[in-house]
N, CA and C of each residue as an Amber inpcrd file, in Angstrom:
protein
   516
   3.2590000  -2.9880000  11.8510000   3.4090000  -1.5640000  12.0570000
   2.1010000  -0.8780000  11.6650000   1.6510000   0.0510000  12.4780000
   0.4400000   0.8090000  12.1880000   0.8340000   2.2510000  11.9120000
   0.3830000   2.7700000  10.7980000   0.6830000   4.1290000  10.3700000
  -0.6290000   4.8650000  10.1340000  -0.6340000   6.1780000  10.3360000
  -1.7790000   7.0050000   9.9450000  -1.2710000   8.1830000   9.1080000
  -2.1450000   8.7070000   8.2940000  -1.7850000   9.8460000   7.4490000
  -1.6420000  11.0770000   8.3350000  -0.4380000  11.6650000   8.3360000
  -0.1680000  12.8170000   9.1870000   0.5700000  13.9370000   8.4690000
   0.9840000  13.7090000   7.2320000   1.7650000  14.7070000   6.5050000
   1.3120000  14.7500000   5.0470000   1.7440000  15.7730000   4.3590000
   1.4390000  15.8870000   2.9300000   2.2580000  14.8560000   2.1500000
   1.6570000  14.2310000   1.1470000   2.4260000  13.2710000   0.3470000
   3.4570000  13.9610000  -0.5310000   4.4840000  13.2290000  -0.8580000
   5.4980000  13.7110000  -1.7970000   4.8400000  13.7390000  -3.1780000
   4.8510000  14.8690000  -3.8200000   4.2080000  14.9990000  -5.1340000
   5.1480000  14.5400000  -6.2380000   4.6320000  13.6940000  -7.1140000
   5.3950000  13.2600000  -8.2770000   4.4850000  13.3050000  -9.4890000
   5.0070000  13.6990000 -10.6310000   4.1750000  13.7460000 -11.8330000
   3.8600000  12.3300000 -12.3290000   2.6870000  12.1700000 -12.9030000
   2.3070000  10.9020000 -13.5210000   2.9810000  10.8290000 -14.8860000
   3.6140000   9.6960000 -15.1970000   4.2680000   9.5830000 -16.5070000
   3.3060000   9.8290000 -17.6630000   3.8310000  10.3670000 -18.7500000
   3.0410000  10.6780000 -19.9450000   2.3020000   9.4300000 -20.4410000
   1.0510000   9.6260000 -20.8100000   0.2460000   8.5400000 -21.3480000
  -0.4980000   7.7310000 -20.3090000  -0.3050000   8.0500000 -19.0280000
  -0.9950000   7.3340000 -17.9570000  -1.9730000   8.2600000 -17.2650000
  -3.0420000   7.6760000 -16.7570000  -4.0710000   8.4230000 -16.0480000
  -4.3160000   7.7610000 -14.7010000  -4.5030000   8.5580000 -13.6770000
  -4.9090000   8.0460000 -12.3720000  -6.3700000   8.4320000 -12.1980000
  -7.2070000   7.4140000 -12.0230000  -8.6540000   7.6580000 -11.9200000
  -9.3110000   6.6490000 -10.9870000 -10.5280000   6.9840000 -10.5950000
 -11.3160000   6.0930000  -9.7460000 -11.6780000   4.8350000 -10.5390000
 -11.6450000   3.6870000  -9.8670000 -12.0870000   2.4520000 -10.5150000
 -13.5750000   2.5450000 -10.8200000 -13.9730000   1.9190000 -11.9060000
 -15.3670000   1.9000000 -12.3450000 -15.7850000   0.4550000 -12.5830000
 -17.0930000   0.1840000 -12.6120000 -17.5490000  -1.1900000 -12.8420000
 -16.9340000  -1.8410000 -14.0870000 -16.6550000  -1.0670000 -15.1150000
 -16.0630000  -1.6350000 -16.3350000 -14.6290000  -2.1400000 -16.1160000
 -14.0160000  -1.8190000 -14.9730000 -12.6530000  -2.2590000 -14.6690000
 -12.5930000  -3.6450000 -14.0360000 -13.7380000  -4.2660000 -13.7860000
 -13.7570000  -5.5740000 -13.1170000 -12.9260000  -6.6050000 -13.8780000
 -13.0720000  -6.6640000 -15.1790000 -12.3210000  -7.6460000 -15.9730000
 -10.8160000  -7.3850000 -15.8610000 -10.4170000  -6.1150000 -15.9160000
  -8.9970000  -5.7730000 -15.8090000  -8.4370000  -6.1290000 -14.4310000
  -9.2400000  -5.9660000 -13.3830000  -8.8110000  -6.3650000 -12.0430000
  -8.6260000  -7.8760000 -11.9710000  -9.5250000  -8.6090000 -12.6250000
  -9.4750000 -10.0690000 -12.5800000  -8.2280000 -10.6280000 -13.2610000
  -7.7100000  -9.9260000 -14.2700000  -6.5580000 -10.4570000 -15.0080000
  -5.2260000  -9.8630000 -14.5480000  -5.2420000  -9.0730000 -13.4850000
  -3.9800000  -8.5960000 -12.9150000  -3.1500000  -9.7930000 -12.4890000
  -1.9000000  -9.5810000 -12.2370000  -0.9900000 -10.6070000 -11.7480000
  -1.6820000 -11.4620000 -10.6820000  -1.4400000 -12.7620000 -10.6860000
  -2.0970000 -13.6550000  -9.7260000  -1.7950000 -13.2860000  -8.2750000
  -0.6950000 -12.5970000  -8.0380000  -0.3680000 -12.1510000  -6.6900000
  -1.2330000 -10.9740000  -6.2390000  -2.0780000 -10.4430000  -7.1180000
  -2.8620000  -9.2490000  -6.8030000  -4.2820000  -9.5480000  -6.3510000
  -4.7030000 -10.7990000  -6.3510000  -6.1020000 -11.1000000  -6.0330000
  -6.4950000 -10.6670000  -4.6220000  -5.5380000 -10.5940000  -3.7120000
  -5.8500000 -10.1920000  -2.3400000  -6.4430000  -8.7910000  -2.2920000
  -6.1010000  -7.9440000  -3.2490000  -6.5700000  -6.5550000  -3.1840000
  -8.0690000  -6.4390000  -3.4440000  -8.6250000  -7.3430000  -4.2450000
 -10.0700000  -7.2700000  -4.4930000 -10.8570000  -8.3140000  -3.7090000
 -10.1770000  -9.2930000  -3.1180000 -10.8910000 -10.3050000  -2.3280000
 -11.6340000  -9.6940000  -1.1500000 -11.1040000  -8.6090000  -0.5710000
 -11.7710000  -7.9440000   0.5490000 -13.1270000  -7.3750000   0.1310000
 -13.3430000  -7.1900000  -1.1670000 -14.5950000  -6.6350000  -1.6930000
 -15.4540000  -7.7070000  -2.3510000 -15.1170000  -8.9810000  -2.1460000
 -15.8940000 -10.0640000  -2.7290000 -15.5060000 -10.3750000  -4.1600000
 -14.4060000  -9.8080000  -4.6240000 -13.9280000 -10.0850000  -5.9810000
 -13.7760000  -8.8170000  -6.7930000 -13.3280000  -8.9640000  -8.0390000
 -13.0610000  -7.8050000  -8.8960000 -14.2730000  -6.8910000  -9.1020000
 -15.4430000  -7.4660000  -9.3170000 -16.6390000  -6.6330000  -9.5440000
 -16.9820000  -5.8120000  -8.3090000 -16.7960000  -6.3980000  -7.1260000
 -17.0920000  -5.6810000  -5.8870000 -16.2050000  -4.4700000  -5.6990000
 -14.8920000  -4.6420000  -5.9250000 -13.9780000  -3.5070000  -5.7910000
 -14.2340000  -2.4720000  -6.8790000 -14.4110000  -2.9260000  -8.1040000
 -14.5990000  -2.0010000  -9.2300000 -15.8210000  -1.1090000  -9.0530000
 -16.8610000  -1.6180000  -8.4080000 -18.0860000  -0.8280000  -8.2440000
 -18.2230000  -0.2150000  -6.8540000 -17.2060000  -0.3830000  -5.9910000
 -17.3000000   0.0700000  -4.6000000 -17.1640000   1.5770000  -4.4210000
 -16.4560000   2.2430000  -5.3400000 -16.1550000   3.6600000  -5.1480000
 -14.9840000   3.8780000  -4.2010000 -14.3130000   2.7890000  -3.7910000
 -13.2100000   2.8630000  -2.8370000 -11.8880000   2.4320000  -3.4490000
 -11.7360000   2.5800000  -4.7590000 -10.4940000   2.1830000  -5.4090000
 -10.0700000   3.1680000  -6.4810000  -8.7630000   3.3140000  -6.6250000
  -8.1640000   4.1720000  -7.6470000  -7.1290000   3.3630000  -8.4040000
  -6.9260000   3.7090000  -9.6720000  -5.9710000   2.9670000 -10.4940000
  -5.1770000   3.8990000 -11.3900000  -3.9590000   3.4640000 -11.6980000
  -3.1500000   4.0920000 -12.7400000  -3.3890000   3.2430000 -13.9850000
  -3.8230000   3.9070000 -15.0550000  -4.2660000   3.2160000 -16.2570000
  -3.4950000   3.7480000 -17.4560000  -3.0740000   2.8290000 -18.3480000
  -2.3880000   3.2820000 -19.5640000  -3.4160000   3.5770000 -20.6650000
  -2.9460000   4.0230000 -21.8090000  -3.8420000   4.4090000 -22.9070000
  -4.7090000   3.2600000 -23.3970000  -4.2090000   2.0360000 -23.2670000
  -4.9580000   0.8580000 -23.7140000  -5.9890000   0.4140000 -22.6660000
  -6.0100000   1.0890000 -21.5220000  -6.9610000   0.7410000 -20.4690000
  -6.4590000  -0.3060000 -19.4980000  -5.1820000  -0.6960000 -19.5820000
  -4.6290000  -1.6800000 -18.6510000  -4.3540000  -1.0390000 -17.2980000
  -4.6970000  -1.7650000 -16.2390000  -4.4230000  -1.2930000 -14.8870000
  -2.9790000  -1.6110000 -14.5350000  -2.2360000  -0.5780000 -14.1610000
  -0.8180000  -0.7470000 -13.8300000  -0.5850000  -0.7250000 -12.3250000
  -1.4410000  -0.0280000 -11.6020000  -1.3760000   0.0470000 -10.1420000
  -2.7890000   0.2830000  -9.6240000  -3.0660000  -0.2400000  -8.4370000
  -4.3900000  -0.1060000  -7.8200000  -4.2120000   0.1660000  -6.3380000
  -4.9520000   1.1270000  -5.8140000  -5.0150000   1.3790000  -4.3730000
  -6.4820000   1.3310000  -3.9680000  -6.7510000   0.7330000  -2.8230000
  -8.1390000   0.6430000  -2.3760000  -8.2080000   0.6150000  -0.8600000
  -9.4020000   0.8770000  -0.3530000  -9.6740000   0.6780000   1.0590000
  -9.7320000  -0.8280000   1.2660000  -8.9510000  -1.3190000   2.2080000
  -8.9300000  -2.7630000   2.4500000  -9.8170000  -3.1260000   3.6360000
  -9.7190000  -2.3610000   4.7170000 -10.5940000  -2.4960000   5.8740000
 -11.2110000  -1.1280000   6.1230000 -12.5120000  -1.1050000   6.3800000
 -13.2050000   0.1560000   6.6020000 -13.9000000   0.0960000   7.9550000
 -13.5210000   1.0250000   8.8230000 -14.1300000   1.0930000  10.1480000
 -14.9300000   2.3740000  10.2860000 -15.3110000   2.6860000  11.5010000
 -16.0930000   3.8980000  11.7280000 -15.2390000   5.1530000  11.6830000
 -13.9280000   5.0310000  12.0040000 -13.0350000   6.1840000  11.9840000
 -11.9260000   6.0690000  10.9420000 -11.4720000   4.8550000  10.6960000
 -10.3060000   4.6470000   9.8370000 -10.6590000   3.7960000   8.6160000
  -9.9100000   4.0200000   7.5530000  -9.9470000   3.1560000   6.3800000
  -8.5050000   2.7620000   6.0940000  -8.2560000   1.4600000   6.1260000
  -6.9080000   0.9540000   5.9110000  -6.6480000   0.8270000   4.4120000
  -5.5360000   1.3670000   3.9740000  -5.1840000   1.4550000   2.5580000
  -4.3810000   0.2350000   2.1250000  -4.6850000  -0.2730000   0.9470000
  -3.8740000  -1.3220000   0.3290000  -3.5030000  -0.8610000  -1.0760000
  -2.3740000  -1.3620000  -1.5750000  -1.9080000  -0.9440000  -2.8980000
  -1.1710000  -2.0990000  -3.5660000  -1.3590000  -2.2080000  -4.8670000
  -0.6330000  -3.1910000  -5.6750000  -0.1850000  -2.5040000  -6.9600000
   1.0820000  -2.6750000  -7.3010000   1.6130000  -2.1750000  -8.5700000
   2.1770000  -3.3670000  -9.3300000   1.8390000  -3.4620000 -10.6010000
   2.3890000  -4.5530000 -11.4150000   3.9070000  -4.5130000 -11.3580000
   4.5510000  -5.6590000 -11.2190000   6.0150000  -5.6900000 -11.0810000
   6.7580000  -4.9610000 -12.1940000   6.2360000  -5.0020000 -13.4090000
   6.9260000  -4.3470000 -14.5290000   6.7210000  -2.8390000 -14.5720000
   5.9600000  -2.2860000 -13.6100000   5.7280000  -0.8360000 -13.5620000
   6.0680000  -0.2300000 -12.2030000   6.8240000  -0.9610000 -11.4050000
   7.2170000  -0.4400000 -10.0970000   8.3090000   0.6130000 -10.2630000
   8.4490000   1.4530000  -9.2540000   9.4360000   2.5500000  -9.2060000
   9.0970000   3.7030000 -10.1440000   7.8460000   3.7580000 -10.6010000
   7.3860000   4.8910000 -11.4110000   6.4690000   5.8030000 -10.5890000
   6.3000000   5.5010000  -9.3180000   5.4590000   6.2630000  -8.3840000
   3.9680000   6.1570000  -8.7140000   3.5730000   5.0970000  -9.4090000
   2.1630000   4.9060000  -9.7370000   1.3610000   4.5370000  -8.4950000
   1.9270000   3.6840000  -7.6420000   1.2530000   3.3430000  -6.3900000
   1.0560000   4.5700000  -5.5200000   2.0740000   5.4260000  -5.4650000
   1.9800000   6.6720000  -4.6940000   0.8520000   7.5550000  -5.2290000
   0.7510000   7.6760000  -6.5340000  -0.3110000   8.5010000  -7.1260000
  -1.6940000   7.9430000  -6.7840000  -1.8400000   6.6170000  -6.8380000
  -3.1270000   6.0010000  -6.5080000  -3.4640000   6.1590000  -5.0280000
  -2.4710000   5.9530000  -4.1590000  -2.6730000   6.0970000  -2.7150000
  -3.0520000   7.5360000  -2.3800000  -2.3840000   8.5030000  -2.9950000
  -2.6820000   9.9180000  -2.7370000  -4.1260000  10.2420000  -3.1090000
  -4.5740000   9.7630000  -4.2740000  -5.9590000  10.0050000  -4.7040000
  -6.9430000   9.3410000  -3.7510000  -6.6720000   8.1030000  -3.3660000
  -7.5480000   7.3870000  -2.4480000  -7.6230000   8.0960000  -1.1000000
  -6.4880000   8.5560000  -0.5860000  -6.4770000   9.2480000   0.7090000
  -7.3060000  10.5260000   0.6640000  -7.3120000  11.2050000  -0.4790000
  -8.1820000  12.3710000  -0.6380000  -9.6470000  12.0010000  -0.4770000
 -10.0400000  10.8770000  -1.0490000 -11.4140000  10.3830000  -0.8980000
 -11.7260000  10.0190000   0.5480000 -10.7920000   9.3100000   1.1650000
 -11.0180000   8.8520000   2.5380000 -11.2260000  10.0430000   3.4690000
 -10.3860000  11.0500000   3.3610000 -10.5340000  12.2280000   4.2310000
 -11.8110000  12.9940000   3.8890000 -12.2090000  13.0240000   2.6150000
 -13.4570000  13.6870000   2.2210000 -14.6710000  12.9770000   2.8320000
 -14.5520000  11.6720000   3.0940000 -15.6370000  10.9240000   3.7390000
 -15.6280000  11.1160000   5.2540000 -14.6530000  11.8750000   5.7620000
 -14.5740000  12.1120000   7.1990000 -13.8410000  11.0210000   7.9550000
 -13.1280000  10.1670000   7.2380000 -12.3600000   9.0980000   7.8690000
 -10.8720000   9.4160000   7.8140000 -10.0820000   8.6520000   8.5670000
  -8.6230000   8.8140000   8.5630000  -7.9880000   7.6350000   7.8470000
  -7.1090000   7.8980000   6.9010000  -6.3910000   6.8100000   6.2370000
  -5.3970000   6.1590000   7.1980000  -5.3340000   4.8370000   7.1760000
  -4.3500000   4.1010000   7.9650000  -3.6190000   3.1160000   7.0610000
  -2.4970000   2.6150000   7.5630000  -1.6260000   1.7280000   6.7750000
  -1.0490000   0.6960000   7.7260000  -1.0860000  -0.5400000   7.3570000
  -0.4950000  -1.6170000   8.1450000   0.4920000  -2.3750000   7.2850000
   1.6490000  -2.6650000   7.8310000   2.6150000  -3.4900000   7.1040000
   3.5840000  -4.1090000   8.0860000   4.2790000  -5.1070000   7.6140000
   5.2960000  -5.7850000   8.4130000   6.5450000  -4.9090000   8.5120000
   7.2410000  -5.0430000   9.6040000   8.5200000  -4.3340000   9.7340000
   9.5060000  -4.8240000   8.6820000   9.2930000  -6.0010000   8.1450000
  10.1870000  -6.5730000   7.1410000   9.8860000  -6.0900000   5.7230000
   8.7650000  -5.4050000   5.5330000   8.3740000  -4.9640000   4.1940000
   8.8730000  -3.5390000   3.9520000  10.1260000  -3.4390000   3.5550000
  10.7650000  -2.1290000   3.3630000  10.0560000  -1.3000000   2.2940000
   9.6640000  -1.9280000   1.1850000   8.9970000  -1.1920000   0.1080000
   7.6900000  -0.5710000   0.5970000   6.9240000  -1.3060000   1.3800000
   5.6660000  -0.7860000   1.9100000   5.9150000   0.3640000   2.8840000
   6.9240000   0.2130000   3.7410000   7.2550000   1.2840000   4.6880000
   7.6730000   2.5540000   3.9580000   8.4840000   2.4250000   2.9250000
   8.9230000   3.6040000   2.1570000   7.7590000   4.2740000   1.4420000
   6.8610000   3.4670000   0.8720000   5.6980000   4.0400000   0.2000000
   4.8020000   4.7610000   1.2080000   4.5960000   4.1430000   2.3600000
   3.7740000   4.7840000   3.3970000   4.3630000   6.1390000   3.7840000
   5.6480000   6.1800000   4.0530000   6.3090000   7.4280000   4.4510000
   6.1850000   8.4830000   3.3550000   6.4490000   8.0920000   2.1180000
   6.3880000   9.0330000   0.9940000   4.9700000   9.5490000   0.7800000
   3.9760000   8.7280000   1.0950000   2.5770000   9.1310000   0.9370000
   2.0860000  10.0000000   2.1000000   2.9220000  10.2070000   3.1210000
   2.5360000  11.0730000   4.2330000   2.1100000  10.3340000   5.4890000
   2.2370000   9.0180000   5.4970000   1.8890000   8.2460000   6.6870000
   3.0560000   8.2710000   7.6590000   2.7250000   8.2670000   8.9510000
   3.7360000   8.2370000   9.9880000   3.3950000   7.1210000  10.9740000
   4.4340000   6.4930000  11.4960000   4.2780000   5.3570000  12.3970000
   3.5780000   5.7750000  13.6860000   2.5670000   5.0050000  14.0630000
   1.8360000   5.2300000  15.3030000   2.2810000   4.2240000  16.3560000
   2.3680000   2.9490000  15.9560000   2.8220000   1.9270000  16.8960000
   3.1920000   0.6480000  16.1480000   3.9310000  -0.1870000  16.8390000
   4.2690000  -1.5110000  16.3350000   3.5860000  -2.5390000  17.2170000
   3.2460000  -3.6740000  16.6520000   2.5960000  -4.7260000  17.4110000
   3.0310000  -6.0770000  16.8580000   2.7470000  -7.1270000  17.6170000
   3.0230000  -8.4870000  17.1830000   1.7030000  -9.0820000  16.7160000
   1.7180000  -9.6650000  15.5410000   0.5180000 -10.2630000  14.9530000
   0.6790000 -11.7800000  14.9840000  -0.2730000 -12.4640000  15.5970000
  -0.2430000 -13.9230000  15.6560000  -1.3360000 -14.4540000  14.7420000
  -1.0110000 -15.4970000  13.9800000  -2.0000000 -16.1530000  13.1280000
  -2.1550000 -17.5860000  13.6030000  -3.3730000 -18.0770000  13.5480000
  -3.6260000 -19.4480000  13.9650000  -4.1560000 -20.2460000  12.7870000
  -3.6210000 -21.4300000  12.5740000  -3.9110000 -22.4130000  11.5320000
  -5.1760000 -22.2740000  10.7150000  -5.6870000 -23.3770000  10.2580000
  -6.9370000 -23.5710000   9.5360000  -6.9400000 -22.8990000   8.1790000
  -7.6770000 -23.3270000   7.2330000  -8.6780000 -24.3830000   7.4290000
  -8.0150000 -25.7110000   7.7700000  -8.6860000 -26.4790000   8.6110000
  -8.1190000 -27.7400000   9.0610000  -8.4840000 -28.8640000   8.0980000
  -7.4920000 -29.6770000   7.7770000  -7.7180000 -30.8600000   6.9580000
  -7.6210000 -32.0770000   7.8540000  -8.6210000 -32.9320000   7.8120000
  -8.6190000 -34.1640000   8.6090000  -8.3670000 -33.8810000  10.0800000
  -8.9020000 -32.7700000  10.5620000  -8.7830000 -32.4440000  11.9650000
  -7.4140000 -31.9410000  12.3900000  -6.4990000 -31.7350000  11.4330000
  -5.1590000 -31.2560000  11.7640000  -4.9960000 -29.8360000  11.2650000
  -4.4390000 -28.9450000  12.0790000  -4.2140000 -27.5710000  11.6320000
  -3.2210000 -27.5330000  10.4750000  -3.4570000 -26.6240000   9.5610000
  -2.5360000 -26.4220000   8.4490000  -2.1320000 -24.9700000   8.4190000
  -0.9140000 -24.6600000   7.9450000  -0.5070000 -23.2600000   7.8820000
  -1.3730000 -22.4850000   6.9080000  -1.7450000 -21.2670000   7.3000000
  -2.4750000 -20.3810000   6.4030000  -1.4990000 -19.6550000   5.5040000
  -1.9900000 -18.8670000   4.5820000  -1.1400000 -18.0980000   3.6830000
  -1.4660000 -16.6240000   3.8190000  -0.4400000 -15.8150000   3.8410000
  -0.5520000 -14.3650000   3.8670000  -0.4140000 -13.8680000   2.4310000
  -0.9760000 -12.6940000   2.0640000  -0.8290000 -12.1840000   0.6980000
   0.6170000 -12.1070000   0.2240000   1.5580000 -12.0290000   1.1370000
   2.9630000 -11.9690000   0.7390000   3.4520000 -13.3080000   0.2260000
   2.6410000 -14.3620000   0.4260000   3.0450000 -15.6880000   0.0010000
   3.7180000 -16.4780000   1.0970000   4.0010000 -15.8380000   2.2270000
   4.6540000 -16.5220000   3.3300000   3.6160000 -17.2710000   4.1650000
   3.9780000 -18.4280000   4.6270000   3.0610000 -19.2140000   5.4350000
   2.9030000 -18.5820000   6.8030000   1.6710000 -18.5670000   7.2850000
   1.4000000 -18.1040000   8.6400000   1.5400000 -19.3020000   9.5680000
   2.0330000 -19.0960000  10.7580000   2.2710000 -20.1930000  11.6830000
   0.9610000 -20.7900000  12.1670000   0.9220000 -22.0800000  12.2620000
  -0.2430000 -22.7750000  12.8220000   0.0800000 -23.0880000  14.2760000
  -0.6270000 -22.4770000  15.1910000  -0.3880000 -22.6820000  16.6000000
  -1.2740000 -23.7970000  17.1210000  -0.8020000 -24.4920000  18.0730000
  -1.5810000 -25.5600000  18.6810000  -1.4080000 -26.8850000  17.9720000
  -0.5780000 -26.9650000  16.9480000  -0.3490000 -28.2270000  16.2530000
   0.4040000 -29.1700000  17.1730000   0.1110000 -30.4520000  17.1030000
   0.7770000 -31.4210000  17.9680000   1.6720000 -32.2940000  17.1560000
């Protein structure tokens, strides 16, 4: 599903003791120690240091400096910047991802770009967050993934950030 920002986000207060701010180079270590399922969010920037110093990420941070949620530009084109977000499982449903996405979208529009959002039709949580953040569906499409890296000349299933295996086409 492809979504673009078309409406005002639903405003929610940030819980007491938390701050939503732009990521800084000093946040690289905190990005590196996030849940192992979160590495996909900084891999697009070459790792934690790349995202932390990119100027394209926002985080919800507690008083101790721990990152609880992170939103960043995942793909950047000439017109659009695709948004990605990760919230630690123990801090979900506090609207921290929404706060980070809202701040990031403000930056994206200030750069003269349009925020976009991509997710699977099966990812209800992502669809709800997109809608609440002001994104509206533009179109649906079918995404095909093809094997590799190949081991011993045989295609192997790839992995998606969701942990689900991507289909290897052309396998015999």
